[in-house]
Amino acid sequence: MFRLSYRLPTALGGLRHASSAAGEGQRTALYDFHVQRGGKIVNFGGYALPVQYTDQSIIASHLHTRQVGSIFDVSHMLQTRVFGKDAAACLESVCTADILGTPEGSGGLTVFTNEAGGILDDLIVNKVSEKELYVVSNAAMKEQDMGIMSAAVDNFKSQGKDVTIEFLTPTDQSLVAVQGPQVAKELSKLLAKEASLDQLYFMTSFVTTLAGIPNVRITRCGYTGEDGVEISVESSQVQKLTESILESGVLKLAGLGARDSLRLEAGLCLYGSDIDSKTTPVEAALAWLVSKRRRTTRDFPGADVILGQLKEGVSRRRVGFQMLGTKPPPARSGVAILSQGQQVGQVTSGCPSPSAGRNIAMGYVAENLKAPGTKVEFKVRDKLYEAEVTKMPFVKANYYNKPNK
């Protein structure tokens, strides 16, 4: 039986509520708004962000997102713009995506890789036009990612290529994620008359006027498995935008706690927990991020290693798990995975699933144990608990995909 008790999810369990301005991290433009609305502030990756709000538990917030919709402040993420006729080729030199072949107005998930094939970060690249890219990457890897992209730009410039880069700071530009089944309906009420979300499919993006605010970029994507958008807006306007979205009373504010359990149910990786510089896309079950054309050109960092693994296989693989038995404790990051008394892997993320009503996890196991239905054991606080490999996502994805013709 699933227990309706909950503590901070995998990535947040070590955080404490900030008690002073010096210890809480950098503030986003919505910081005062969060505090006024009852946000419980924690230091997450150097930023002061709400883990939850006093009007809802993490479970209630999680379920409200799945059933109705929620607003998340994700302004800590790194937003970047790359310009020039060689912008796509430049960014391709450090990631695995086929940006040159991506249609204008579309984007996708990709990864920066190192020469050993390890994942340096995951990011979304939107192709605004043939001469402009809009990139969103992880806050925790901000300094590294700025270095990777700046070095690529400098390298191309030294060859006489046309490319420049602009890093947007949270002081100037904010980012809010609005996720859930009622989001499109609620946002449509605030759109300029000439705009519509009907043709804005998953991983597409456009600039419009929203809630009377011009030059707002809306991208159909998110980190929950639900239909939703991420909205890039000037920081001077983000509170007005957020208040306008909340005004109808349908959508609610949500924090990092719900965001982490939602992404785990969706089978999505958290950088630094589920993927890192020693994990390849093949091991992480993310081989689909290595585009077909790039497999042929073999011109991204670590190509020989990754393409070799695609051909020869790997010794371990990221998989999902569900725990079995009566009232097992959740398996958190670092829990050992055993088979026939021998350790065969390790949990990287785990939590109770409010939607599925059972404890779920993801982690890495030996390649011969990756098949769904394979029984293993988790060693939690020196006791063994039965679990089995299961397909991910743990809940049905509800992305707003373009219909097949």
Coordinates of N, CA and C in Angstrom, one line a residue, residues 159-343:
Q159 N 37.8 31.5 -37.4 CA 37.9 31.0 -38.7 C 37.1 31.9 -39.7
G160 N 36.8 33.1 -39.2 CA 36.1 34.0 -40.0 C 34.6 33.8 -40.2
K161 N 34.0 32.9 -39.3 CA 32.6 32.6 -39.4 C 31.7 33.7 -38.7
D162 N 30.4 33.7 -39.1 CA 29.5 34.7 -38.6 C 28.7 34.1 -37.5
V163 N 29.1 34.4 -36.3 CA 28.3 34.0 -35.1 C 28.6 34.8 -33.9
T164 N 27.6 35.2 -33.1 CA 27.8 35.9 -31.9 C 26.8 35.3 -30.8
I165 N 27.1 35.6 -29.6 CA 26.3 35.0 -28.5 C 25.9 36.0 -27.4
E166 N 24.7 35.8 -26.9 CA 24.2 36.7 -25.8 C 23.7 35.8 -24.7
F167 N 24.2 36.0 -23.5 CA 23.7 35.3 -22.3 C 22.7 36.2 -21.6
L168 N 21.5 35.7 -21.4 CA 20.5 36.5 -20.7 C 20.5 36.2 -19.2
T169 N 20.5 37.3 -18.4 CA 20.6 37.1 -16.9 C 19.2 37.2 -16.3
P170 N 19.0 36.5 -15.2 CA 17.7 36.6 -14.5 C 17.2 38.0 -14.1
T171 N 18.2 38.9 -14.0 CA 17.9 40.3 -13.7 C 17.1 40.9 -14.9
D172 N 17.5 40.5 -16.1 CA 16.9 41.1 -17.3 C 15.7 40.2 -17.9
Q173 N 15.9 38.9 -17.9 CA 14.9 38.0 -18.5 C 14.5 36.9 -17.6
S174 N 13.3 36.6 -17.4 CA 12.8 35.6 -16.6 C 12.2 34.4 -17.4
L175 N 11.9 33.3 -16.7 CA 11.3 32.1 -17.4 C 10.4 31.5 -16.4
V176 N 9.1 31.3 -16.9 CA 8.1 30.6 -16.1 C 7.6 29.4 -16.9
A177 N 7.4 28.3 -16.2 CA 6.8 27.1 -16.8 C 5.4 27.0 -16.3
V178 N 4.5 26.9 -17.3 CA 3.1 26.7 -16.9 C 2.6 25.4 -17.5
Q179 N 2.3 24.4 -16.6 CA 2.1 23.0 -17.0 C 0.8 22.5 -16.5
G180 N 0.2 21.7 -17.4 CA -1.1 21.0 -17.0 C -2.1 21.1 -18.0
P181 N -3.2 20.2 -17.9 CA -4.2 20.1 -19.0 C -5.0 21.3 -19.3
Q182 N -5.1 22.2 -18.3 CA -6.0 23.4 -18.5 C -5.2 24.6 -18.9
V183 N -3.8 24.5 -19.1 CA -3.0 25.6 -19.3 C -3.3 26.3 -20.7
A184 N -3.4 25.5 -21.7 CA -3.7 26.1 -23.0 C -5.0 27.0 -23.0
K185 N -6.0 26.4 -22.4 CA -7.3 27.1 -22.3 C -7.1 28.5 -21.5
E186 N -6.4 28.4 -20.4 CA -6.3 29.6 -19.6 C -5.4 30.7 -20.3
L187 N -4.3 30.2 -20.9 CA -3.4 31.2 -21.6 C -4.0 31.8 -22.8
S188 N -4.9 31.0 -23.4 CA -5.6 31.5 -24.6 C -6.4 32.8 -24.3
K189 N -6.9 32.9 -23.1 CA -7.7 34.0 -22.7 C -6.8 35.3 -22.6
L190 N -5.5 35.1 -22.5 CA -4.6 36.3 -22.3 C -3.8 36.6 -23.6
L191 N -4.0 35.8 -24.6 CA -3.2 36.0 -25.9 C -3.8 37.1 -26.7
A192 N -2.9 37.8 -27.5 CA -3.3 38.7 -28.4 C -4.3 38.1 -29.4
K193 N -5.2 38.9 -29.9 CA -6.3 38.3 -30.8 C -5.8 37.6 -32.0
E194 N -4.7 38.1 -32.5 CA -4.2 37.4 -33.8 C -3.4 36.2 -33.5
A195 N -3.1 35.9 -32.2 CA -2.3 34.7 -31.9 C -3.2 33.5 -31.5
S196 N -2.6 32.3 -31.6 CA -3.3 31.1 -31.2 C -2.3 30.0 -30.7
L197 N -2.7 29.2 -29.8 CA -1.9 28.1 -29.4 C -2.3 26.8 -30.1
D198 N -3.3 26.8 -30.9 CA -3.8 25.6 -31.6 C -2.7 25.0 -32.5
Q199 N -1.9 25.8 -33.1 CA -0.9 25.3 -34.0 C 0.5 25.3 -33.4
L200 N 0.6 25.6 -32.1 CA 1.9 25.6 -31.4 C 2.0 24.2 -30.8
Y201 N 2.7 23.3 -31.5 CA 2.8 21.9 -31.1 C 4.1 21.7 -30.2
F202 N 4.2 20.6 -29.6 CA 5.3 20.3 -28.7 C 6.6 20.6 -29.4
M203 N 7.5 21.3 -28.6 CA 8.8 21.7 -29.1 C 8.8 22.7 -30.2
T204 N 7.7 23.5 -30.3 CA 7.7 24.6 -31.2 C 7.6 25.9 -30.4
S205 N 7.9 27.1 -31.0 CA 8.0 28.3 -30.2 C 7.6 29.5 -31.1
F206 N 7.1 30.5 -30.5 CA 6.9 31.8 -31.2 C 6.8 32.9 -30.2
V207 N 7.0 34.2 -30.7 CA 6.9 35.4 -30.0 C 5.6 36.1 -30.2
T208 N 5.0 36.5 -29.1 CA 3.7 37.1 -29.2 C 3.5 38.1 -28.1
T209 N 2.2 38.6 -28.0 CA 1.8 39.5 -26.9 C 0.9 38.7 -25.9
L210 N 1.3 38.6 -24.6 CA 0.5 37.9 -23.7 C 0.2 38.7 -22.5
A211 N -1.1 38.8 -22.1 CA -1.5 39.6 -20.9 C -1.1 41.1 -21.2
G212 N -1.1 41.5 -22.4 CA -0.8 42.9 -22.8 C 0.7 43.1 -22.8
I213 N 1.5 42.1 -22.6 CA 3.0 42.3 -22.6 C 3.6 41.8 -23.9
P214 N 4.2 42.7 -24.6 CA 4.8 42.4 -25.9 C 6.1 41.6 -25.8
N215 N 6.5 41.0 -26.9 CA 7.8 40.3 -27.0 C 8.0 39.2 -26.0
V216 N 6.9 38.4 -25.8 CA 6.9 37.2 -24.9 C 7.2 36.0 -25.8
R217 N 8.2 35.2 -25.4 CA 8.4 33.9 -26.2 C 7.7 32.8 -25.5
I218 N 6.9 32.1 -26.2 CA 6.2 30.9 -25.7 C 6.7 29.7 -26.4
T219 N 7.2 28.7 -25.6 CA 7.7 27.4 -26.2 C 6.8 26.3 -25.6
R220 N 6.3 25.4 -26.5 CA 5.4 24.3 -26.0 C 6.4 23.2 -25.5
C221 N 6.7 23.2 -24.3 CA 7.5 22.2 -23.7 C 7.4 22.2 -22.2
G222 N 8.2 21.4 -21.5 CA 8.1 21.4 -20.0 C 8.8 20.2 -19.4
Y223 N 8.7 20.1 -18.1 CA 9.5 19.1 -17.4 C 8.6 18.2 -16.5
T224 N 7.4 18.1 -16.9 CA 6.4 17.4 -16.1 C 5.7 16.2 -16.8
G225 N 5.8 16.1 -18.1 CA 5.1 15.1 -18.9 C 3.7 15.5 -19.3
E226 N 3.3 16.7 -18.8 CA 2.0 17.3 -19.2 C 2.1 18.2 -20.4
D227 N 1.0 18.5 -21.0 CA 1.0 19.7 -22.0 C 1.3 20.9 -21.2
G228 N 2.0 21.8 -21.8 CA 2.4 23.1 -21.1 C 3.3 23.9 -21.9
V229 N 3.7 25.0 -21.4 CA 4.6 25.9 -22.1 C 5.7 26.4 -21.1
E230 N 6.8 27.0 -21.7 CA 7.7 27.8 -20.9 C 7.7 29.2 -21.6
I231 N 7.6 30.2 -20.7 CA 7.4 31.6 -21.2 C 8.6 32.4 -20.8
S232 N 9.3 32.9 -21.8 CA 10.4 33.8 -21.5 C 9.9 35.3 -21.6
V233 N 10.1 36.1 -20.6 CA 9.5 37.4 -20.5 C 10.5 38.3 -19.8
E234 N 10.5 39.6 -20.1 CA 11.4 40.5 -19.4 C 11.1 40.5 -17.9
S235 N 12.1 40.5 -17.1 CA 12.0 40.4 -15.7 C 11.1 41.5 -15.1
S236 N 11.1 42.7 -15.7 CA 10.3 43.8 -15.3 C 8.8 43.5 -15.4
Q237 N 8.5 42.5 -16.3 CA 7.1 42.2 -16.6 C 6.6 40.9 -16.0
V238 N 7.5 40.1 -15.4 CA 7.2 38.7 -15.0 C 6.1 38.7 -13.9
Q239 N 6.2 39.6 -13.0 CA 5.1 39.5 -11.9 C 3.8 39.9 -12.5
K240 N 3.7 40.8 -13.4 CA 2.4 41.2 -14.0 C 1.9 40.0 -14.8
L241 N 2.8 39.3 -15.5 CA 2.3 38.1 -16.3 C 1.8 37.0 -15.3
T242 N 2.6 36.7 -14.3 CA 2.2 35.7 -13.4 C 0.9 36.0 -12.7
E243 N 0.7 37.2 -12.2 CA -0.6 37.6 -11.6 C -1.7 37.5 -12.6
S244 N -1.5 37.8 -13.8 CA -2.6 37.7 -14.9 C -3.0 36.2 -15.1
I245 N -2.0 35.3 -15.1 CA -2.3 33.9 -15.3 C -3.0 33.4 -14.1
L246 N -2.7 33.8 -12.9 CA -3.4 33.3 -11.7 C -4.7 34.0 -11.4
E247 N -5.0 35.0 -12.1 CA -6.2 35.8 -11.8 C -7.5 35.0 -11.8
S248 N -7.6 34.1 -12.8 CA -8.9 33.3 -12.9 C -9.1 32.3 -11.7
G249 N -8.0 32.0 -11.0 CA -8.1 31.1 -9.9 C -8.1 29.7 -10.2
V250 N -7.8 29.4 -11.5 CA -7.7 28.0 -12.0 C -6.4 27.4 -11.7
L251 N -5.3 28.1 -12.2 CA -4.0 27.6 -12.1 C -3.4 28.1 -10.7
K252 N -2.4 27.3 -10.2 CA -1.8 27.7 -8.9 C -0.3 27.7 -9.0
L253 N 0.3 28.4 -8.1 CA 1.8 28.4 -8.0 C 2.2 27.0 -7.5
A254 N 3.4 26.6 -8.0 CA 4.0 25.3 -7.5 C 5.5 25.5 -7.4
G255 N 6.1 24.7 -6.5 CA 7.5 24.8 -6.2 C 8.3 23.6 -6.7
L256 N 9.6 23.7 -6.3 CA 10.6 22.7 -6.7 C 10.2 21.2 -6.3
G257 N 9.5 21.1 -5.2 CA 9.2 19.8 -4.7 C 8.3 19.0 -5.7
A258 N 7.2 19.7 -6.1 CA 6.3 19.1 -7.1 C 7.0 18.9 -8.4
R259 N 7.8 19.8 -8.8 CA 8.5 19.8 -10.1 C 9.4 18.5 -10.2
D260 N 10.0 18.2 -9.1 CA 10.9 17.0 -9.1 C 10.1 15.7 -9.2
S261 N 9.1 15.6 -8.4 CA 8.3 14.3 -8.4 C 7.5 14.2 -9.8
L262 N 7.1 15.3 -10.4 CA 6.5 15.3 -11.7 C 7.4 14.8 -12.7
R263 N 8.7 15.3 -12.7 CA 9.6 15.0 -13.8 C 10.0 13.5 -13.6
L264 N 10.1 13.0 -12.4 CA 10.4 11.6 -12.2 C 9.3 10.7 -12.7
E265 N 8.1 11.0 -12.4 CA 7.0 10.2 -13.0 C 7.0 10.2 -14.5
A266 N 7.5 11.3 -15.1 CA 7.6 11.5 -16.5 C 8.8 10.8 -17.1
G267 N 9.6 10.2 -16.2 CA 10.8 9.5 -16.7 C 11.9 10.4 -17.2
L268 N 11.9 11.7 -16.8 CA 12.9 12.6 -17.2 C 14.1 12.7 -16.3
C269 N 15.2 12.9 -16.9 CA 16.5 12.9 -16.1 C 16.8 14.3 -15.5
L270 N 17.4 14.2 -14.3 CA 17.9 15.4 -13.6 C 19.4 15.4 -13.7
Y271 N 20.0 16.4 -14.3 CA 21.5 16.4 -14.5 C 22.1 16.5 -13.1
G272 N 23.2 15.7 -13.0 CA 23.9 15.5 -11.7 C 23.4 14.4 -10.9
S273 N 22.2 13.9 -11.2 CA 21.7 12.7 -10.5 C 21.6 11.5 -11.4
D274 N 20.8 11.7 -12.5 CA 20.5 10.6 -13.4 C 21.5 10.5 -14.6
I275 N 22.1 11.7 -14.9 CA 23.1 11.7 -16.0 C 24.2 12.7 -15.5
D276 N 25.4 12.4 -16.0 CA 26.6 13.2 -15.6 C 27.7 13.0 -16.6
S277 N 28.8 13.6 -16.4 CA 29.9 13.6 -17.3 C 30.5 12.2 -17.5
K278 N 30.2 11.3 -16.7 CA 30.7 9.9 -16.8 C 29.6 9.0 -17.4
T279 N 28.5 9.5 -17.8 CA 27.4 8.8 -18.4 C 27.2 9.1 -19.8
T280 N 27.2 8.2 -20.7 CA 27.0 8.4 -22.1 C 25.5 8.4 -22.5
P281 N 25.1 9.0 -23.6 CA 23.7 9.0 -24.0 C 23.1 7.5 -24.2
V282 N 24.0 6.6 -24.6 CA 23.6 5.2 -24.8 C 23.3 4.6 -23.4
E283 N 24.2 4.7 -22.5 CA 23.9 4.2 -21.1 C 22.7 4.8 -20.5
A284 N 22.5 6.1 -20.8 CA 21.3 6.8 -20.1 C 20.0 6.5 -20.9
A285 N 20.0 5.6 -21.9 CA 18.8 5.4 -22.7 C 18.3 6.7 -23.4
L286 N 19.3 7.4 -23.8 CA 19.0 8.7 -24.5 C 19.7 8.7 -25.9
A287 N 19.9 7.5 -26.4 CA 20.6 7.4 -27.7 C 19.8 8.2 -28.8
W288 N 18.5 8.3 -28.6 CA 17.7 9.1 -29.6 C 18.1 10.5 -29.7
L289 N 18.8 11.0 -28.8 CA 19.3 12.4 -28.9 C 20.4 12.6 -29.9
V290 N 21.0 11.5 -30.3 CA 22.1 11.5 -31.3 C 21.4 11.4 -32.6
S291 N 21.2 12.5 -33.3 CA 20.4 12.5 -34.6 C 21.1 11.7 -35.7
K292 N 20.2 11.3 -36.6 CA 20.6 10.4 -37.7 C 21.8 11.0 -38.5
R293 N 21.6 12.3 -38.9 CA 22.7 12.9 -39.7 C 24.0 13.0 -38.9
R294 N 23.9 13.3 -37.6 CA 25.2 13.4 -36.8 C 25.8 12.1 -36.6
R295 N 25.1 11.0 -36.7 CA 25.7 9.7 -36.6 C 26.5 9.4 -37.9
T296 N 26.1 10.0 -39.0 CA 26.8 9.9 -40.2 C 28.0 10.8 -40.3
T297 N 27.9 12.0 -39.9 CA 29.0 13.0 -40.0 C 30.0 12.7 -38.9
R298 N 29.6 12.1 -37.7 CA 30.5 11.8 -36.7 C 31.4 12.9 -36.2
D299 N 30.8 14.1 -36.1 CA 31.6 15.3 -35.9 C 31.2 16.0 -34.6
F300 N 30.7 15.3 -33.6 CA 30.5 15.9 -32.3 C 31.4 15.3 -31.3
P301 N 31.7 16.0 -30.1 CA 32.6 15.4 -29.1 C 32.2 14.1 -28.7
G302 N 33.1 13.1 -28.6 CA 32.9 11.8 -28.2 C 32.2 10.9 -29.2
A303 N 32.1 11.3 -30.4 CA 31.4 10.5 -31.4 C 31.8 9.1 -31.5
D304 N 33.1 8.9 -31.6 CA 33.7 7.5 -31.7 C 33.2 6.6 -30.6
V305 N 33.2 7.1 -29.4 CA 32.8 6.3 -28.2 C 31.3 6.0 -28.3
I306 N 30.5 7.1 -28.5 CA 29.1 6.9 -28.5 C 28.6 6.0 -29.7
L307 N 29.1 6.2 -30.8 CA 28.7 5.4 -32.0 C 29.2 4.0 -31.8
G308 N 30.4 3.8 -31.2 CA 30.9 2.5 -30.9 C 29.9 1.7 -29.9
Q309 N 29.4 2.5 -28.9 CA 28.5 1.8 -28.0 C 27.2 1.5 -28.7
L310 N 26.7 2.3 -29.6 CA 25.5 2.0 -30.4 C 25.7 0.7 -31.2
K311 N 26.9 0.4 -31.6 CA 27.1 -0.8 -32.4 C 27.4 -2.0 -31.5
E312 N 28.2 -1.8 -30.5 CA 28.7 -2.9 -29.7 C 27.9 -3.1 -28.4
G313 N 27.2 -2.1 -28.0 CA 26.4 -2.2 -26.7 C 27.2 -1.6 -25.5
V314 N 26.5 -1.6 -24.4 CA 27.1 -1.1 -23.1 C 26.9 -2.1 -22.0
S315 N 27.6 -1.9 -20.9 CA 27.5 -2.8 -19.8 C 26.4 -2.5 -18.8
R316 N 25.9 -1.2 -18.8 CA 24.9 -0.8 -17.9 C 23.9 0.1 -18.6
R317 N 22.7 0.2 -18.1 CA 21.6 1.0 -18.7 C 20.7 1.7 -17.7
R318 N 20.2 2.9 -18.0 CA 19.2 3.5 -17.1 C 17.9 2.9 -17.4
V319 N 17.2 2.5 -16.3 CA 15.9 2.0 -16.4 C 15.0 2.5 -15.2
G320 N 13.7 2.2 -15.3 CA 12.8 2.6 -14.3 C 12.4 1.4 -13.4
F321 N 12.0 1.7 -12.2 CA 11.6 0.6 -11.2 C 10.4 1.0 -10.5
Q322 N 9.6 0.0 -10.1 CA 8.5 0.2 -9.2 C 8.8 -0.8 -8.0
M323 N 8.6 -0.3 -6.8 CA 8.8 -1.1 -5.6 C 7.6 -2.0 -5.3
L324 N 7.8 -3.2 -4.9 CA 6.8 -4.2 -4.6 C 6.6 -4.4 -3.1
G325 N 5.6 -5.2 -2.8 CA 5.4 -5.6 -1.4 C 4.6 -4.5 -0.6
T326 N 4.4 -4.7 0.7 CA 3.6 -3.9 1.5 C 4.4 -2.8 2.2
K327 N 4.0 -1.5 1.9 CA 4.6 -0.4 2.5 C 6.1 -0.3 2.5
P328 N 6.7 -0.5 1.3 CA 8.2 -0.3 1.3 C 8.5 1.1 1.4
P329 N 9.7 1.5 2.0 CA 10.1 2.8 2.1 C 10.6 3.3 0.7
P330 N 10.5 4.5 0.3 CA 11.0 5.0 -1.0 C 12.5 4.8 -1.1
A331 N 13.0 4.4 -2.3 CA 14.4 4.3 -2.5 C 14.9 5.6 -3.1
R332 N 15.8 6.2 -2.4 CA 16.4 7.5 -2.8 C 17.7 7.3 -3.5
S333 N 18.2 8.4 -4.0 CA 19.5 8.4 -4.8 C 20.6 7.8 -3.9
G334 N 21.4 6.9 -4.5 CA 22.5 6.2 -3.9 C 22.2 4.8 -3.3
V335 N 20.9 4.4 -3.3 CA 20.5 3.1 -2.8 C 21.0 2.0 -3.7
A336 N 21.6 1.0 -3.1 CA 22.2 -0.1 -3.9 C 21.1 -1.0 -4.5
I337 N 21.3 -1.5 -5.7 CA 20.4 -2.4 -6.4 C 21.1 -3.8 -6.4
L338 N 20.4 -4.8 -5.9 CA 21.0 -6.1 -5.9 C 20.3 -7.2 -6.7
S339 N 21.0 -8.2 -7.2 CA 20.4 -9.3 -7.8 C 21.1 -10.5 -7.4
Q340 N 20.4 -11.5 -6.8 CA 21.0 -12.7 -6.3 C 22.2 -12.4 -5.3
G341 N 21.9 -11.4 -4.5 CA 22.9 -11.1 -3.4 C 24.1 -10.2 -3.9
Q342 N 24.2 -9.9 -5.1 CA 25.3 -9.1 -5.7 C 24.8 -7.7 -6.1
Q343 N 25.6 -6.7 -5.8 CA 25.2 -5.4 -6.3 C 25.3 -5.3 -7.8

